[in-house]
Tab-separated table of C-alpha atoms in Angstrom:
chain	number	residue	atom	x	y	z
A	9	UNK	CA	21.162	4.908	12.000
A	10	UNK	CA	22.250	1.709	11.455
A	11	UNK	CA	24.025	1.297	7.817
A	12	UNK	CA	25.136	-2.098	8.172
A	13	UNK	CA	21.705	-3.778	8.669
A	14	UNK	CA	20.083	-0.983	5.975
A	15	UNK	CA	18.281	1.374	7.670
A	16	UNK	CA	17.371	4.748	10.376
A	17	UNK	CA	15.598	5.323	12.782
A	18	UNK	CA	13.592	9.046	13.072
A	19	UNK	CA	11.013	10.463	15.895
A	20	UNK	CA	7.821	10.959	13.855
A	21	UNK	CA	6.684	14.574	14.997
A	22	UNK	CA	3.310	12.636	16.039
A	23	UNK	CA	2.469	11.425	19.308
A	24	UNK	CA	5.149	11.503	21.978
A	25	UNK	CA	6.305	8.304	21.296
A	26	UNK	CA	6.240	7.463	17.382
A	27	UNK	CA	9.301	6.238	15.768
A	28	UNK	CA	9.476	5.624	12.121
A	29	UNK	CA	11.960	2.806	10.889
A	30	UNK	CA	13.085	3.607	7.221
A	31	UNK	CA	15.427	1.342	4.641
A	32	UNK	CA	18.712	3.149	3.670
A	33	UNK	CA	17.531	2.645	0.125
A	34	UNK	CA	15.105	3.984	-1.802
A	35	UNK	CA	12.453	1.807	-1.612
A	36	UNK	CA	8.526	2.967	-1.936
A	37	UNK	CA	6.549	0.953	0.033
A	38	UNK	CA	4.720	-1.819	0.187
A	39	UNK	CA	4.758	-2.493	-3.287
A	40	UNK	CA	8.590	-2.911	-3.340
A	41	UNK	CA	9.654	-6.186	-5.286
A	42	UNK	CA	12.809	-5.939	-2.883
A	43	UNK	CA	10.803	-7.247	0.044
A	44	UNK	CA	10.098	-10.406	-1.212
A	45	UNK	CA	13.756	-11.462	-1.464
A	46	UNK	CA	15.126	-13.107	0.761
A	47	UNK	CA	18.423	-11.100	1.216
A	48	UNK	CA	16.378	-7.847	1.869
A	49	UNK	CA	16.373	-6.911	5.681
A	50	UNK	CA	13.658	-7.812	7.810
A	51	UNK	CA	12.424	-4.185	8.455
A	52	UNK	CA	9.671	-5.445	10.871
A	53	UNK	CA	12.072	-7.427	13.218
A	54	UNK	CA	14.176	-4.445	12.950
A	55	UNK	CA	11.683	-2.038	13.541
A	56	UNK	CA	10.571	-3.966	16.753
A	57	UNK	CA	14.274	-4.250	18.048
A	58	UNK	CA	13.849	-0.535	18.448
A	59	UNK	CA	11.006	-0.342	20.499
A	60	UNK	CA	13.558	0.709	23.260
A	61	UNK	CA	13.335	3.976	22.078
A	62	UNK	CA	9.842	4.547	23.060
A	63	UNK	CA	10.943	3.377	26.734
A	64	UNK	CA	14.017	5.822	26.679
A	65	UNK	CA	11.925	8.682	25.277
A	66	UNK	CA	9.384	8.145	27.716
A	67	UNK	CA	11.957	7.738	30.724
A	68	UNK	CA	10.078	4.459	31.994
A	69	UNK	CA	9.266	1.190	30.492
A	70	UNK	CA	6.893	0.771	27.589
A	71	UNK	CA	5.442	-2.991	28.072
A	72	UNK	CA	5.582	-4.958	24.776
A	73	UNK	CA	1.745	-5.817	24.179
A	74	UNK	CA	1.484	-1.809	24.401
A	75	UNK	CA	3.579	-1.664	20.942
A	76	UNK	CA	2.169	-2.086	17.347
A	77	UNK	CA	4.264	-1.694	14.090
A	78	UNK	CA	2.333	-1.090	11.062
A	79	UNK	CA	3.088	0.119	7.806
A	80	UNK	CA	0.452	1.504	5.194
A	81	UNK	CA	-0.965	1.074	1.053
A	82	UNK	CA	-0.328	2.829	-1.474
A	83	UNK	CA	-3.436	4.547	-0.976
A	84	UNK	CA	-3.142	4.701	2.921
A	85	UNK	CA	0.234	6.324	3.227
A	86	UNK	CA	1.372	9.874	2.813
A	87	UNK	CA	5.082	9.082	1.647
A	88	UNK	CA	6.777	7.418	-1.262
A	89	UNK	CA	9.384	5.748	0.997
A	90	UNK	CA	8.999	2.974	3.009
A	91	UNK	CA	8.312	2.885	6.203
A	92	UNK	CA	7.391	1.565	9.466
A	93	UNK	CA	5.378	3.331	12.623
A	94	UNK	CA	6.260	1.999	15.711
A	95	UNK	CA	3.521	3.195	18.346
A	96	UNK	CA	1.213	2.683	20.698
A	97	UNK	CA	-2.005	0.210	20.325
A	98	UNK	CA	-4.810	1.688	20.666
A	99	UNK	CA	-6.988	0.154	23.260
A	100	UNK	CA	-9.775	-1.006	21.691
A	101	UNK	CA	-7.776	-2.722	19.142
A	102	UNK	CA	-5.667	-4.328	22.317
A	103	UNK	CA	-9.203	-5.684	23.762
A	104	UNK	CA	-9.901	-7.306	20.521
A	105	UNK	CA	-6.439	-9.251	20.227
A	106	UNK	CA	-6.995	-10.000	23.965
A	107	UNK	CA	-10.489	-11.516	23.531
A	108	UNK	CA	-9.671	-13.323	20.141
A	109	UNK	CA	-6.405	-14.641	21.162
A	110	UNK	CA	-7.129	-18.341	21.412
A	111	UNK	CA	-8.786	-18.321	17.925
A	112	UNK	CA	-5.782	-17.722	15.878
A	113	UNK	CA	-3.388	-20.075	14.595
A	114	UNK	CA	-0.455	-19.799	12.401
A	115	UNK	CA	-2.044	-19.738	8.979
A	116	UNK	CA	-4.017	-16.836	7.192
A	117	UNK	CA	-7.572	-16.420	8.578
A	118	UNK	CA	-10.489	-13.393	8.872
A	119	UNK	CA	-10.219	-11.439	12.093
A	120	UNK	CA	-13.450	-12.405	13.929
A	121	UNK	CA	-14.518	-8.899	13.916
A	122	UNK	CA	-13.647	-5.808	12.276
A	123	UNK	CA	-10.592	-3.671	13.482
A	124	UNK	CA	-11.278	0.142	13.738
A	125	UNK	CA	-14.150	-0.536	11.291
A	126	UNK	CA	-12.458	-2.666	8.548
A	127	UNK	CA	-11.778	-6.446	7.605
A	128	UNK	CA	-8.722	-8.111	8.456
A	129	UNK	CA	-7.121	-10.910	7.911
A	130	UNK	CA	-4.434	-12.499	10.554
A	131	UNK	CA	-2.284	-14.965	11.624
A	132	UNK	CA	0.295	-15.867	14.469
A	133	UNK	CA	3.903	-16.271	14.369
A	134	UNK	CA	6.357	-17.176	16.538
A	135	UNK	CA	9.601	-15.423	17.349
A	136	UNK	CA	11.743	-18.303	15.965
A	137	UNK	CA	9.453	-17.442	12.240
A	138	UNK	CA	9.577	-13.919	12.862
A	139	UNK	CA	13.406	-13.135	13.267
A	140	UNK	CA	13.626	-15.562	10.100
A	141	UNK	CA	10.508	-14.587	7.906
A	142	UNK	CA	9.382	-10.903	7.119
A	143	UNK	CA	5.886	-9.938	7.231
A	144	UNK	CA	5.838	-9.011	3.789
A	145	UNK	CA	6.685	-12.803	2.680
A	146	UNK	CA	4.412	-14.420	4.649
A	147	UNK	CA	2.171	-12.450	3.539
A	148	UNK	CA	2.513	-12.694	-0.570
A	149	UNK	CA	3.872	-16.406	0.032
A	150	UNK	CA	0.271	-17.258	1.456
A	151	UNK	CA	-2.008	-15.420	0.635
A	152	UNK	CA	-3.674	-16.109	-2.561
A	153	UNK	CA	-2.757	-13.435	-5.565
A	154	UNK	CA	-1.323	-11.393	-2.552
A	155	UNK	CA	1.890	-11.066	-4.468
A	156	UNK	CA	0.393	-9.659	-7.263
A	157	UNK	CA	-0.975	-6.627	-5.446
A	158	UNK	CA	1.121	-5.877	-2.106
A	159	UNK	CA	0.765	-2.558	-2.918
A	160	UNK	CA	-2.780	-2.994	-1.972
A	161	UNK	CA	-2.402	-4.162	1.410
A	162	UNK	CA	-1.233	-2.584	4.953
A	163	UNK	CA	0.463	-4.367	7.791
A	164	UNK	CA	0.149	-4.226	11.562
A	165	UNK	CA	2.037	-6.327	13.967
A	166	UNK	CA	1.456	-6.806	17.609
A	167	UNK	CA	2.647	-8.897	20.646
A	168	UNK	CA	-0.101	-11.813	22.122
A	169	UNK	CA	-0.184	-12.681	26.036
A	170	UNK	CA	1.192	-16.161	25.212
A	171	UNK	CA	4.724	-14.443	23.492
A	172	UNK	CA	3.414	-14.754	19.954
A	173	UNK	CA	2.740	-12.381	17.849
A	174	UNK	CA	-0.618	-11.263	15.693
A	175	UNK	CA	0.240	-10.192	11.959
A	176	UNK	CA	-3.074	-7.828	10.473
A	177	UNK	CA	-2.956	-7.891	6.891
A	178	UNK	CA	-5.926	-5.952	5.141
A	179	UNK	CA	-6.071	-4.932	1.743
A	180	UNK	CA	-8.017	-1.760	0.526
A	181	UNK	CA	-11.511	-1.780	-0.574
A	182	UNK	CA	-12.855	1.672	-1.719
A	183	UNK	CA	-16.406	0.218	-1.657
A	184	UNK	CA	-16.403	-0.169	1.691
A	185	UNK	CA	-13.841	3.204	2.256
A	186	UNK	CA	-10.887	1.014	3.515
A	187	UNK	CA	-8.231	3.006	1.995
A	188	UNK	CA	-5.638	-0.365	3.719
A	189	UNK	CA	-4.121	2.092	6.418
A	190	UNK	CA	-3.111	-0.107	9.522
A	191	UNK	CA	-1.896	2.751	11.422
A	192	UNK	CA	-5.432	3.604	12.164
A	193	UNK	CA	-4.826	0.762	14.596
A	194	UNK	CA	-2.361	3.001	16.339
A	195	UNK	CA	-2.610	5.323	18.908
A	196	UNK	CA	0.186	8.256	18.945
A	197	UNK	CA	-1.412	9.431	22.065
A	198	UNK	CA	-0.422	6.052	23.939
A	199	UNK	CA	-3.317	5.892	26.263
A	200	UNK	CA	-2.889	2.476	27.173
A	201	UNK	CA	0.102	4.108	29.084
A	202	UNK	CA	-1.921	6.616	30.942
């Protein structure tokens, strides 16, 4: 627990190595209007300062492009509180950021091929943008009439090979049964540890 920067830290009872990062305050989710200000922690660079944990859990290192953070819709998530998973990629999902690397940039674009069977969107920060910019900003900042329905979308992050990292947006579609749940990116199994 960390009070002064706003939030705690629990051991999801999923997968040997889940942690969940959750605000102090009562916040719901990704719908929050508190996200988009700028004085509001930045729960993902929080969330990935923690990734320790994982490492001391598992009483060896956990490599960084092993770890994912995502957090889910309104429609996606099984909780009225806000919060982040911080877990294992899975390693299909690691393949694909490998292979498609070189073809992001830092604006907004379409994933060049669908992530455990739905449409995302994606873009590359730095760490310098990162530690100064939450997810959740970038996101309704950018993305066209994202602002208006954050509730809508989920959120995966995840390192690159080159130090950057990948921000997944995708926003839920019932026609095509994407209920916006980026955890499904996640493996709580960690295989790509095994």
């Amino acid at each position: 627990m960390d009070l002064q920067s706003g939030f705690v830290l629990l051991k999801d009872i999923h997968g040997p190595l889940q942690y969940l990062l959750l605000p102090t305050t009562k916040m719901k989710g990704m719908e929050s209007p508190e996200l988009l200000q700028a004085k509001t922690a930045n729960f993902f660079w929080l969330a990935w300062q923690q990734r320790n944990f994982m490492s001391l859990r598992r009483g060896s290192p956990v490599p960084d492009d092993v770890i994912s953070l995502t957090i889910n819709s309104t429609s996606g998530r099984t909780q009225n509180q806000l919060h982040i998973h911080i877990s294992c990629l899975r390693p299909d999902v690691r393949n694909q950021l490998n292979q498609y690397a070189k073809t992001l940039n830092n604006g907004w674009q379409d994933f060049p091929a669908p992530l455990a069977g739905n449409k995302y969107i994606a873009r590359k920060v730095s760490e310098a943008e990162f530690v100064q910019r939450s997810p959740f900003i970038l996101l309704a900042s950018q993305v066209p009439q994202a602002r208006e329905h954050m509730g809508s979308y989920s959120l995966a992050m995840a390192k690159l090979a080159d130090g950057e990292w990948v921000i997944l947006a995708t926003e839920r579609n019932l026609l095509h049964l994407n209920l916006a749940s980026a955890e499904q990116l996640q493996d709580h199994s960690c295989e790509l540890l095994k």
